[in-house]
PDB file of C-alpha atoms and ligand atoms in Angstrom:
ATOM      1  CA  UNK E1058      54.942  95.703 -59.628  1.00 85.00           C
ATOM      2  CA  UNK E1059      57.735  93.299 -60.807  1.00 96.00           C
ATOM      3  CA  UNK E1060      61.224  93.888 -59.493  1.00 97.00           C
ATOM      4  CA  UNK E1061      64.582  93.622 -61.504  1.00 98.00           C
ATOM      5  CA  UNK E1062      66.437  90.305 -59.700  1.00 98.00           C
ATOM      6  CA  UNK E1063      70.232  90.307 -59.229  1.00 98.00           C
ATOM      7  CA  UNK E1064      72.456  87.464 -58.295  1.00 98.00           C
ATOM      8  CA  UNK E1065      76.222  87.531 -57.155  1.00 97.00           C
ATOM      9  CA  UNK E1066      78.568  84.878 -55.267  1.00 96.00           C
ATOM     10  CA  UNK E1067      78.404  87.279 -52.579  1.00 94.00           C
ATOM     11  CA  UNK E1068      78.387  91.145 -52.537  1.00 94.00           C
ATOM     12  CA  UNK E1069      80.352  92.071 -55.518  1.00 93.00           C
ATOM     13  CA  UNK E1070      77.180  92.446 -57.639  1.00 96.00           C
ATOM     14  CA  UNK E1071      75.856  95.571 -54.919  1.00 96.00           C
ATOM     15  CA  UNK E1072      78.402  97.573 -57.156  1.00 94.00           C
ATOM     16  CA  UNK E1073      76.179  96.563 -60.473  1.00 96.00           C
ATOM     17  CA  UNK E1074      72.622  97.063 -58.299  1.00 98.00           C
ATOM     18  CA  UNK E1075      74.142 100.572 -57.039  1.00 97.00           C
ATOM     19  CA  UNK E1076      74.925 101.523 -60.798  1.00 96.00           C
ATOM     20  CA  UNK E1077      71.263  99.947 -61.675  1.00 97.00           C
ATOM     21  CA  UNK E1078      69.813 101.910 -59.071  1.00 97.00           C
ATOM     22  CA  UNK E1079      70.821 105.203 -60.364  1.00 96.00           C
ATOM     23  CA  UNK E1080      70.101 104.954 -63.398  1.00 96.00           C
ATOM     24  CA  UNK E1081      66.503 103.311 -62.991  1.00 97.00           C
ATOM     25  CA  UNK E1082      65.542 104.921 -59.840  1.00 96.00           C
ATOM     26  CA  UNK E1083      61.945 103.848 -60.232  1.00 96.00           C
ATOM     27  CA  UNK E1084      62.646 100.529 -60.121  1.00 97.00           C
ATOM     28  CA  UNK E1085      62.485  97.973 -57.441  1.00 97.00           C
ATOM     29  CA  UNK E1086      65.302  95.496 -56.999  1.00 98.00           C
ATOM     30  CA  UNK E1087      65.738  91.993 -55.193  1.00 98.00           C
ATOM     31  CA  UNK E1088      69.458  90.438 -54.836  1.00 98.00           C
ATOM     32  CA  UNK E1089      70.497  87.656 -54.112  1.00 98.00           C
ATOM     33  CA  UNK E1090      74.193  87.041 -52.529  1.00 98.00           C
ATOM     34  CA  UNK E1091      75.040  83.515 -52.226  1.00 98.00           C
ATOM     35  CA  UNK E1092      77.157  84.158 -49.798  1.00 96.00           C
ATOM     36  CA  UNK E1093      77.689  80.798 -48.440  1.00 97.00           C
ATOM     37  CA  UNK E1094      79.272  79.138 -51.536  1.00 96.00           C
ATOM     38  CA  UNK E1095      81.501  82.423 -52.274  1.00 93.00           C
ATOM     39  CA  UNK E1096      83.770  82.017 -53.834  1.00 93.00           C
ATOM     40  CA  UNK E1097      82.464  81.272 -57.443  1.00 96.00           C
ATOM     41  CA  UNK E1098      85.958  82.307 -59.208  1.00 93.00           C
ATOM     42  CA  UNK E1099      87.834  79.171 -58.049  1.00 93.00           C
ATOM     43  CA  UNK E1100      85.256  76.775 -59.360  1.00 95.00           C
ATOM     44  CA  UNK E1101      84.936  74.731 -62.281  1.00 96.00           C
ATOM     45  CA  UNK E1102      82.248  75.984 -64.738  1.00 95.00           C
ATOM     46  CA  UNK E1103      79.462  72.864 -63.909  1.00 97.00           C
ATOM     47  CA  UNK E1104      79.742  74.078 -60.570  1.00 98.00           C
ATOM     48  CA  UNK E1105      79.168  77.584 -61.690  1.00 97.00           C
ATOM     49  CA  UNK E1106      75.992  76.973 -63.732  1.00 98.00           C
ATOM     50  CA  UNK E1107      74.583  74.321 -61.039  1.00 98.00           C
ATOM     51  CA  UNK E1108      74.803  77.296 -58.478  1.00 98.00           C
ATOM     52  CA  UNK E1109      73.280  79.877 -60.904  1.00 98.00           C
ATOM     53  CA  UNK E1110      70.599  78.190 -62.023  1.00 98.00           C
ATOM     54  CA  UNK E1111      69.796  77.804 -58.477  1.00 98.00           C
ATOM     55  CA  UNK E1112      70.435  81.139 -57.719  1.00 98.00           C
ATOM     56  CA  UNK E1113      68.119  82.112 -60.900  1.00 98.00           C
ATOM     57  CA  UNK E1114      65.469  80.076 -59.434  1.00 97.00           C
ATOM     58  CA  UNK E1115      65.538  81.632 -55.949  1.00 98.00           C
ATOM     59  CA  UNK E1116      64.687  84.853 -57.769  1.00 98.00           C
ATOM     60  CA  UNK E1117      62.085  83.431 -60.293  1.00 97.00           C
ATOM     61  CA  UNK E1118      60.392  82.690 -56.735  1.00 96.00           C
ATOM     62  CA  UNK E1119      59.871  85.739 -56.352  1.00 96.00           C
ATOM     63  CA  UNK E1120      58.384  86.908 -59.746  1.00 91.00           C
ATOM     64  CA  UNK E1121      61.116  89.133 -61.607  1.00 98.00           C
ATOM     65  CA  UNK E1122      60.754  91.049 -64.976  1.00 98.00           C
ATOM     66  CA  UNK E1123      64.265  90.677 -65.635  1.00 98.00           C
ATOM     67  CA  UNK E1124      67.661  88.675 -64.205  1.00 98.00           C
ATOM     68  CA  UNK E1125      71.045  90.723 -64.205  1.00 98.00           C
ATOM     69  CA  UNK E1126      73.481  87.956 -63.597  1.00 98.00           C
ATOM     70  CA  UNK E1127      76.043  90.716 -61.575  1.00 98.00           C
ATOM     71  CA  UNK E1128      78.565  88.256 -61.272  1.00 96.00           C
ATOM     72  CA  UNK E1129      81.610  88.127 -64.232  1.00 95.00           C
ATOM     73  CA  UNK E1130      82.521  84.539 -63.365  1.00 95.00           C
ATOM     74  CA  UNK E1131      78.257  83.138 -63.299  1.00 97.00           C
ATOM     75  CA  UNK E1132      78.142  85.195 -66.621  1.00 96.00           C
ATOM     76  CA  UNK E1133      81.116  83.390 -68.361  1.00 94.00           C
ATOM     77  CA  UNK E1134      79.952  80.004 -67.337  1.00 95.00           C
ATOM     78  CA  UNK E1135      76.293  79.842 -67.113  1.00 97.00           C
ATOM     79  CA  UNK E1136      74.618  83.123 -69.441  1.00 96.00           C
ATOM     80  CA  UNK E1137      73.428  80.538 -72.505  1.00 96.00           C
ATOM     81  CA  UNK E1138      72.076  78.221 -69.926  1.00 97.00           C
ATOM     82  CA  UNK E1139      70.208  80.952 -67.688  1.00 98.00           C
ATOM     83  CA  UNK E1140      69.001  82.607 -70.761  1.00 97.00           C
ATOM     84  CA  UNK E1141      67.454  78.997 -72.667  1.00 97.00           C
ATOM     85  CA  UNK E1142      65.954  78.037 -69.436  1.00 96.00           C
ATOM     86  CA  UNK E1143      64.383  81.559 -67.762  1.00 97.00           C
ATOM     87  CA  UNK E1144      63.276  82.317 -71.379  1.00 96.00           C
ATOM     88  CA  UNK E1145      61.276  84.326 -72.274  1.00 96.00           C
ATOM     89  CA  UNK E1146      62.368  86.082 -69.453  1.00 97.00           C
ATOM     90  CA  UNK E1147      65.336  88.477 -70.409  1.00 98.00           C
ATOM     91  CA  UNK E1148      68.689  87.355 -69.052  1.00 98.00           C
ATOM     92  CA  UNK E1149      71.920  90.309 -69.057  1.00 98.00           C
ATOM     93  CA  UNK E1150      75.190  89.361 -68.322  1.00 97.00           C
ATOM     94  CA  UNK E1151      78.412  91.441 -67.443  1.00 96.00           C
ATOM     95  CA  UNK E1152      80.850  90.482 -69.443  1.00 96.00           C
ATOM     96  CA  UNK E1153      79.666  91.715 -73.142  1.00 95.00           C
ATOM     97  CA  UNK E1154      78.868  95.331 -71.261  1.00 95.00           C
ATOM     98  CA  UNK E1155      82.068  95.670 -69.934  1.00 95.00           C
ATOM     99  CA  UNK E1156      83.769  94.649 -73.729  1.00 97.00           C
ATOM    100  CA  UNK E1157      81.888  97.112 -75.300  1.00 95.00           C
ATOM    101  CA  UNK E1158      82.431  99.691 -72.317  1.00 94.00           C
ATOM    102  CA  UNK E1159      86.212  98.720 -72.830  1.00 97.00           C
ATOM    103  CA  UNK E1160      86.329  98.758 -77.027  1.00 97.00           C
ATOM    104  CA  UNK E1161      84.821 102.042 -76.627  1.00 96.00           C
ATOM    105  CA  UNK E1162      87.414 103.185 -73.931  1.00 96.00           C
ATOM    106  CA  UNK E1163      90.515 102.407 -75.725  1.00 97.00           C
ATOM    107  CA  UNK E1164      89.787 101.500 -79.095  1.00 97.00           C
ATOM    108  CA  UNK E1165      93.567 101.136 -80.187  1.00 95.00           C
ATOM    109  CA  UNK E1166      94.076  99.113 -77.025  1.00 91.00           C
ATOM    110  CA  UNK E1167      95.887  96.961 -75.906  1.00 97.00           C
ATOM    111  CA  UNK E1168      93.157  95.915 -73.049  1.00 98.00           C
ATOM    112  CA  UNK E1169      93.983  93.807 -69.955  1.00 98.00           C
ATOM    113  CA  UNK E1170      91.417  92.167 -68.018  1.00 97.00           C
ATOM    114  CA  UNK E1171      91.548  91.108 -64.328  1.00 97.00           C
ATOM    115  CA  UNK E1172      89.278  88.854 -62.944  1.00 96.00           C
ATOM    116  CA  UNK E1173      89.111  85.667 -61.545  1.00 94.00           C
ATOM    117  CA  UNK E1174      90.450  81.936 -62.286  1.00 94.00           C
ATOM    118  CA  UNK E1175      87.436  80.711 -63.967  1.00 91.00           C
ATOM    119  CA  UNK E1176      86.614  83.709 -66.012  1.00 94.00           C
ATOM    120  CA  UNK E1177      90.184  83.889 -67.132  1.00 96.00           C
ATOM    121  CA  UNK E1178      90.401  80.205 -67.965  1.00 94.00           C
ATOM    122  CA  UNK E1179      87.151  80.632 -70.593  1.00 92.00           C
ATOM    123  CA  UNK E1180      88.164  83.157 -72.500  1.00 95.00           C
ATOM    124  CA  UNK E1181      85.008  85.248 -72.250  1.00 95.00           C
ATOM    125  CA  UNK E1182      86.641  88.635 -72.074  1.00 96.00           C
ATOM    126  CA  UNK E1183      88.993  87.891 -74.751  1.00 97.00           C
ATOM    127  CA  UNK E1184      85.953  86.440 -77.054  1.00 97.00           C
ATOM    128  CA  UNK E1185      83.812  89.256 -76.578  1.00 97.00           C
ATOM    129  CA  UNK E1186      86.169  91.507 -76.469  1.00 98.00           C
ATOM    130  CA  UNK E1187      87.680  90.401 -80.418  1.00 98.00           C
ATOM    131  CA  UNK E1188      84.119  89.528 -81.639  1.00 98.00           C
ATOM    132  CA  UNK E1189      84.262  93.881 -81.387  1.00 98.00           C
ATOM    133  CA  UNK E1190      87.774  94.514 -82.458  1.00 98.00           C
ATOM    134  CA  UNK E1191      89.569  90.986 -83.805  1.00 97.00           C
ATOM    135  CA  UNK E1192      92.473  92.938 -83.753  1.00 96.00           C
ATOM    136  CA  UNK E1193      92.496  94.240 -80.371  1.00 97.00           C
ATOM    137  CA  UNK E1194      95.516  92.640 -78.310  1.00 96.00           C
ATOM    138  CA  UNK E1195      94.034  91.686 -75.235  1.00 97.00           C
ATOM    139  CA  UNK E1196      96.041  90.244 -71.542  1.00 97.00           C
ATOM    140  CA  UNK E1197      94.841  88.904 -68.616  1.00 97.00           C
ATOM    141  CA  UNK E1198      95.230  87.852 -64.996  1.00 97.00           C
ATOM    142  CA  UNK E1199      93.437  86.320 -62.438  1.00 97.00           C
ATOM    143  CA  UNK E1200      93.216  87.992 -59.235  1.00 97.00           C
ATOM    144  CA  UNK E1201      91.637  85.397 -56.638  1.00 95.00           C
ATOM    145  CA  UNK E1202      93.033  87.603 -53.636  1.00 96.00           C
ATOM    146  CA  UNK E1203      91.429  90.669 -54.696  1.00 96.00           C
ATOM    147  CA  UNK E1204      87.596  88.795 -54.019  1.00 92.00           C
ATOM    148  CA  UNK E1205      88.621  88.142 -50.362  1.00 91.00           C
ATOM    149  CA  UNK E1206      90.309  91.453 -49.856  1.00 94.00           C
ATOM    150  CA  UNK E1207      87.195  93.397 -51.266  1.00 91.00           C
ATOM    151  CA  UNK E1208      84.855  91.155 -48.741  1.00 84.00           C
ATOM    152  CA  UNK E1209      86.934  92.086 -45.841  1.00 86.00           C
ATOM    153  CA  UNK E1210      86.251  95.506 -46.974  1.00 87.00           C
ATOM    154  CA  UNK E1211      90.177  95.924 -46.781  1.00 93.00           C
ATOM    155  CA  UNK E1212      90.129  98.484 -49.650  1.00 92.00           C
ATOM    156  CA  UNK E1213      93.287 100.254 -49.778  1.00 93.00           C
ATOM    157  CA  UNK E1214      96.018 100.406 -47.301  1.00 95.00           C
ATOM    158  CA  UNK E1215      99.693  98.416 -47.376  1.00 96.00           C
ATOM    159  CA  UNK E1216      97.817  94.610 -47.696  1.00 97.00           C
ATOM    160  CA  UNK E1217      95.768  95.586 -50.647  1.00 98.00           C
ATOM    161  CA  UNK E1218      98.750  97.651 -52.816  1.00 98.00           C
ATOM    162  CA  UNK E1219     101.342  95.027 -51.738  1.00 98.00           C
ATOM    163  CA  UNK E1220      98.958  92.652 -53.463  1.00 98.00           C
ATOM    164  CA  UNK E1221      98.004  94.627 -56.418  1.00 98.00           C
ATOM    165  CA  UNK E1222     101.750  95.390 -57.452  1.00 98.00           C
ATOM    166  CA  UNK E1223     102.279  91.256 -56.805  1.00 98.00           C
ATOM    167  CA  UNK E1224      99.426  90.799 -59.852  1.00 98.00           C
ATOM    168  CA  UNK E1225      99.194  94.465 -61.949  1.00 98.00           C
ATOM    169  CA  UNK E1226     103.119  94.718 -62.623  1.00 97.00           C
ATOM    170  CA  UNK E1227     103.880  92.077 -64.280  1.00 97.00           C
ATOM    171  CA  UNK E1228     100.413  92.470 -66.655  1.00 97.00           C
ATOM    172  CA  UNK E1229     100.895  95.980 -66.937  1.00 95.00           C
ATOM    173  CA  UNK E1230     104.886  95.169 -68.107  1.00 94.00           C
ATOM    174  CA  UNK E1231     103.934  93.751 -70.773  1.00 92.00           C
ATOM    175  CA  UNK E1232     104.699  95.025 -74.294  1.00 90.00           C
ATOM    176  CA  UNK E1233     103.167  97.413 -76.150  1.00 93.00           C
ATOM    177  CA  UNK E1234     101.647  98.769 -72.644  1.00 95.00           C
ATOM    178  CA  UNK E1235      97.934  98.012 -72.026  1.00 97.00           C
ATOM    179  CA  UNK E1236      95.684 101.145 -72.252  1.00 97.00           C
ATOM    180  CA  UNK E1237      92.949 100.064 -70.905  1.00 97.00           C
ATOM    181  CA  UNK E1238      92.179  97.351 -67.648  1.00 97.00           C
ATOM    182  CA  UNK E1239      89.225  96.003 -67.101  1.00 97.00           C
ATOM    183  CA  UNK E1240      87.879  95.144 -63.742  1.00 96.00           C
ATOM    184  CA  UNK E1241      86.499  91.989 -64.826  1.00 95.00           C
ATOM    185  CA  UNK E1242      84.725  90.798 -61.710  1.00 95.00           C
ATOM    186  CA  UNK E1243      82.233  92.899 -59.947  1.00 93.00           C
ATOM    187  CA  UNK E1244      84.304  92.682 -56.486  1.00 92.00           C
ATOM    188  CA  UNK E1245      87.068  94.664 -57.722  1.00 94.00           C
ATOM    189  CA  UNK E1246      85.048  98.008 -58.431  1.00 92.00           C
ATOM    190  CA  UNK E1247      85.567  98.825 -54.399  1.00 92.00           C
ATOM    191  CA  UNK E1248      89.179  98.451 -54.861  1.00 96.00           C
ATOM    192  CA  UNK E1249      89.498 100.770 -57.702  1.00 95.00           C
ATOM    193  CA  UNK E1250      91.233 103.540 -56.387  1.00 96.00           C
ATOM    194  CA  UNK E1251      94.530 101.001 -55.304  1.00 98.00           C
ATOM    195  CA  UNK E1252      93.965  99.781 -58.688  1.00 98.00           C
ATOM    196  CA  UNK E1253      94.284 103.062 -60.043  1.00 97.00           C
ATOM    197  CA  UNK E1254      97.309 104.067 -57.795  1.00 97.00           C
ATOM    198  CA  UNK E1255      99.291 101.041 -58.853  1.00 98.00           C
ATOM    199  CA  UNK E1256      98.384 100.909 -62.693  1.00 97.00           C
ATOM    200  CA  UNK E1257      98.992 104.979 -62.989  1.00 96.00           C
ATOM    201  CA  UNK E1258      97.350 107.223 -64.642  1.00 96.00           C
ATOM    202  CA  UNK E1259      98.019 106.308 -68.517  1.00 96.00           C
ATOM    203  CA  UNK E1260      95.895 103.368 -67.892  1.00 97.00           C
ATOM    204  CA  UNK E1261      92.133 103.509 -67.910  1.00 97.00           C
ATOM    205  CA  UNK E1262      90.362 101.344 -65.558  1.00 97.00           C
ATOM    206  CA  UNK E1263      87.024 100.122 -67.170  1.00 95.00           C
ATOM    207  CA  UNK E1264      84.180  99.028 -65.058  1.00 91.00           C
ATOM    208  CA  UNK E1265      81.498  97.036 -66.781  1.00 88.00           C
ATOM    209  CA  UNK E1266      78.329  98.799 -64.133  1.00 92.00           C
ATOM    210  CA  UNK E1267      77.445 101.320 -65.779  1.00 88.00           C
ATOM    211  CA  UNK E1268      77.055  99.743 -69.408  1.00 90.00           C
ATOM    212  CA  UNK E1269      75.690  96.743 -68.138  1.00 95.00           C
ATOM    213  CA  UNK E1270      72.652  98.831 -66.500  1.00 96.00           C
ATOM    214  CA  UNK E1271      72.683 101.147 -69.820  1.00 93.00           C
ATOM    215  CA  UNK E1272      71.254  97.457 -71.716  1.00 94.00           C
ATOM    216  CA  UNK E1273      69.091  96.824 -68.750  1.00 97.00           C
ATOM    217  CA  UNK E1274      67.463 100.145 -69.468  1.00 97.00           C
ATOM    218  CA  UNK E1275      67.581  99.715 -72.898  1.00 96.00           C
ATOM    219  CA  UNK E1276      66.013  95.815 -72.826  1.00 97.00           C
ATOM    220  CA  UNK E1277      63.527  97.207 -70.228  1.00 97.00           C
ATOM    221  CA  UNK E1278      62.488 100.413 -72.994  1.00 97.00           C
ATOM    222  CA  UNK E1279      62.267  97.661 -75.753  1.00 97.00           C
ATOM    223  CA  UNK E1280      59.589  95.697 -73.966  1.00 96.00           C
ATOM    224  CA  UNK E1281      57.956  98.480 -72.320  1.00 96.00           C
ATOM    225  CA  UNK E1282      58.593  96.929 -69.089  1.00 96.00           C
ATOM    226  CA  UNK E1283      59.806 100.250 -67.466  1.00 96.00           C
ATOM    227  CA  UNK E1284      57.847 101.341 -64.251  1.00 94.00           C
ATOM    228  CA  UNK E1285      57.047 105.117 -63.790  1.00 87.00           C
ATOM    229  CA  UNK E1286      56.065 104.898 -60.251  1.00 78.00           C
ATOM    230  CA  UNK E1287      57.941 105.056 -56.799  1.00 90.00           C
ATOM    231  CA  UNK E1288      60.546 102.078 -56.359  1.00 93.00           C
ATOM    232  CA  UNK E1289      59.562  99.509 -53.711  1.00 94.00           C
ATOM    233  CA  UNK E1290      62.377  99.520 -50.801  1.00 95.00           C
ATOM    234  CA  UNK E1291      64.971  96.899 -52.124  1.00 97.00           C
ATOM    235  CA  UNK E1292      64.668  93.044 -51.162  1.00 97.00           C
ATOM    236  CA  UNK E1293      68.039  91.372 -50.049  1.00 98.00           C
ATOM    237  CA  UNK E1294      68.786  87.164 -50.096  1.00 98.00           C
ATOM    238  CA  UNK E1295      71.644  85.825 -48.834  1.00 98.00           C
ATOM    239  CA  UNK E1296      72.820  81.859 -48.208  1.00 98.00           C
ATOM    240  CA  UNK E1297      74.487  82.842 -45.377  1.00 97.00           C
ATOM    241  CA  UNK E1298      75.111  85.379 -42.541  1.00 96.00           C
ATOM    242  CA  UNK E1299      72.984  87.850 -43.304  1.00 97.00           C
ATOM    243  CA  UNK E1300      74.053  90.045 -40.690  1.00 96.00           C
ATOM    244  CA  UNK E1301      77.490  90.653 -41.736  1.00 94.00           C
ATOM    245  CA  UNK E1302      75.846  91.050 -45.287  1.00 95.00           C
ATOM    246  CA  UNK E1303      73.919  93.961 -44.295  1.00 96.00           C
ATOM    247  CA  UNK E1304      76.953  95.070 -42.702  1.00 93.00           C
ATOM    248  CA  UNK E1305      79.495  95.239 -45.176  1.00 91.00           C
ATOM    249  CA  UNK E1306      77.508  95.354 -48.468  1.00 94.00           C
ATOM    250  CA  UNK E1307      77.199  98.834 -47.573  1.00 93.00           C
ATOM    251  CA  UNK E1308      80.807  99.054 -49.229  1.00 90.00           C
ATOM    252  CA  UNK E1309      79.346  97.907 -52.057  1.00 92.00           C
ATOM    253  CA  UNK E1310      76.136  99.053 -52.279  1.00 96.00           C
ATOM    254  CA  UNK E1311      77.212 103.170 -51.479  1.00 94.00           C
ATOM    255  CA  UNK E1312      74.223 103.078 -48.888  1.00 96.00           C
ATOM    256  CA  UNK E1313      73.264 101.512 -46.151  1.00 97.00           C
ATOM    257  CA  UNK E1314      71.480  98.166 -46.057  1.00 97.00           C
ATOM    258  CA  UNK E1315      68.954  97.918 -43.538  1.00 96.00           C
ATOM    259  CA  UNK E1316      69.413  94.604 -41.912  1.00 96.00           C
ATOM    260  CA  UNK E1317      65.246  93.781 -41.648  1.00 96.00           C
ATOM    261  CA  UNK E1318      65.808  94.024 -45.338  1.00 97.00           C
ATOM    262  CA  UNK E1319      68.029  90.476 -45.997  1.00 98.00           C
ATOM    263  CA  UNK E1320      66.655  87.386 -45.980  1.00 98.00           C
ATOM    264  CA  UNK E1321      68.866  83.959 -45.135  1.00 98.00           C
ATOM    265  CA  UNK E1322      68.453  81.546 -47.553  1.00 97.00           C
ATOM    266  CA  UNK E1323      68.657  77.724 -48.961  1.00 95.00           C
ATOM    267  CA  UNK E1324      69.334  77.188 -52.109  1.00 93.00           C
TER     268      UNK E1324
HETATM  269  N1  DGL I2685      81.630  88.240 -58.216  1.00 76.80           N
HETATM  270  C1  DGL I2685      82.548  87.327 -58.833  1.00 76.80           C
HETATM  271  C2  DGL I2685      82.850  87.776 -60.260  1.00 76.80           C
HETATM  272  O1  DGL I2685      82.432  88.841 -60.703  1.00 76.80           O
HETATM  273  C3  DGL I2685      83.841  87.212 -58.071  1.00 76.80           C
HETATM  274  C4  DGL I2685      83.751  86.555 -56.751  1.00 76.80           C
HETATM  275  C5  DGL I2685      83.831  85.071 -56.793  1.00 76.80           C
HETATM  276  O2  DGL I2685      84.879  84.492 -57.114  1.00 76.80           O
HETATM  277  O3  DGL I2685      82.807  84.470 -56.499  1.00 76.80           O
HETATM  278  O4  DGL I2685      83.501  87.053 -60.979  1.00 76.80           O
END
């Protein structure tokens, strides 16, 4: 039985696998956190691909049916490249899920996205985002303190909302008043409920999980690679420490991670 691979910079992309999971509970997954060149958001986009097509080659190793790239920042750089090279292998990305999930949210907008440096800097949100609704005003801002505060599993508290009024306020200030804010990296899900405290309760928060494992299913369906029978106990990489992976990708994850189950890595 073929698993589903996964790849993040670290353990953001347990909050995509934990969406995947239940909604595809017969299916086995692998992930791979590359923890030891986290963080991906600060790089330049050469970097990015180098390090995903590395990542995506870990995983090939290991004979997947499909590769979610669970990362916002690998999917604005590197998704054309993964999907020429892997094909036909099917290759999903993050970013056009979480436009659709946030078109369909607030369709008379406006939408801000959060996220990191390098996603911000490329445009992807904004691109997919108009190539649904040209007209759709959309603002961003990157939110490089967020990544570390989510892998310190510092989730809430005075540290996280002093730093979420420091970046939301001034985005959210802006006029007419977004609607709609998408959490445009997959760290930020486990920060969502300072997110929500500090944008208030007009604003939705969109998180790109759920629709991005509604096209897995769908892709999966399509090329009746869907598996009917028990899922194999999920397979965990990681480039470095994989103790402290086990340990706090249970944040992430919304189970435990057995630590017999992670794997240290090259790439
Ligand atoms: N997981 C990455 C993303 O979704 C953020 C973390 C990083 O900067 O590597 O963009």
């Amino acid at each position: 039985m073929k698993a589903i691979g996964i790849f993040d910079s670290g353990m953001g992309g347990l909050t995509v696998m934990r969406a995947l999971k239940a909604r595809l509970p017969n299916e086995s997954f692998i992930y791979l956190g590359d923890t030891a060149r986290l963080p991906y958001g600060t790089k330049s986009a050469d970097t990015v691909t180098r390090y995903a097509v590395q990542a995506s080659a870990a995983l090939m190793a290991h004979d997947i049916k499909l590769l979610v790239v669970a990362c916002n920042t690998a999917s604005a750089a590197a998704l054309p490249t993964l999907s020429q090279s892997l094909a036909p292998l099917p290759v999903v990305g993050v970013i056009e899920p979480g436009a659709a999930a946030a078109v369909a949210a607030v369709p008379e907008g406006p939408i801000a996205v959060i996220a990191t440096e390098g996603t911000v800097r490329g445009g992807a949100y904004v691109r997919a985002i108009q190539a649904l609704s040209p007209q759709m005003p959309v603002v961003q801002q990157a939110c490089p303190l967020f990544v570390a505060l989510a892998e310190e599993g510092l989730r809430d508290g005075p540290i996280t909302e002093l730093v979420a009024r420091r970046y939301l306020e001034p985005l959210l200030a802006t006029m007419p008043r977004p609607r709609g804010l998408v959490l445009g990296c997959t760290h930020f899900p486990v920060l969502k409920a300072t997110i929500a405290k500090v944008a208030g309760a007009d604003v939705t928060l969109i998180d790109s999980a759920e629709t991005t494992a509604a096209a897995v299913e769908k892709i999966l369906r399509e090329k009746s690679l869907l598996h009917d029978g028990p899922a194999q106990p999920p397979k965990f990489l990681a480039t470095d420490a994989p103790g402290r992976f086990a340990h706090l990708g249970e944040i992430f994850l919304g189970e435990p991670i057995d630590p017999g189950a992670v794997t240290l890595v090259d790439l």
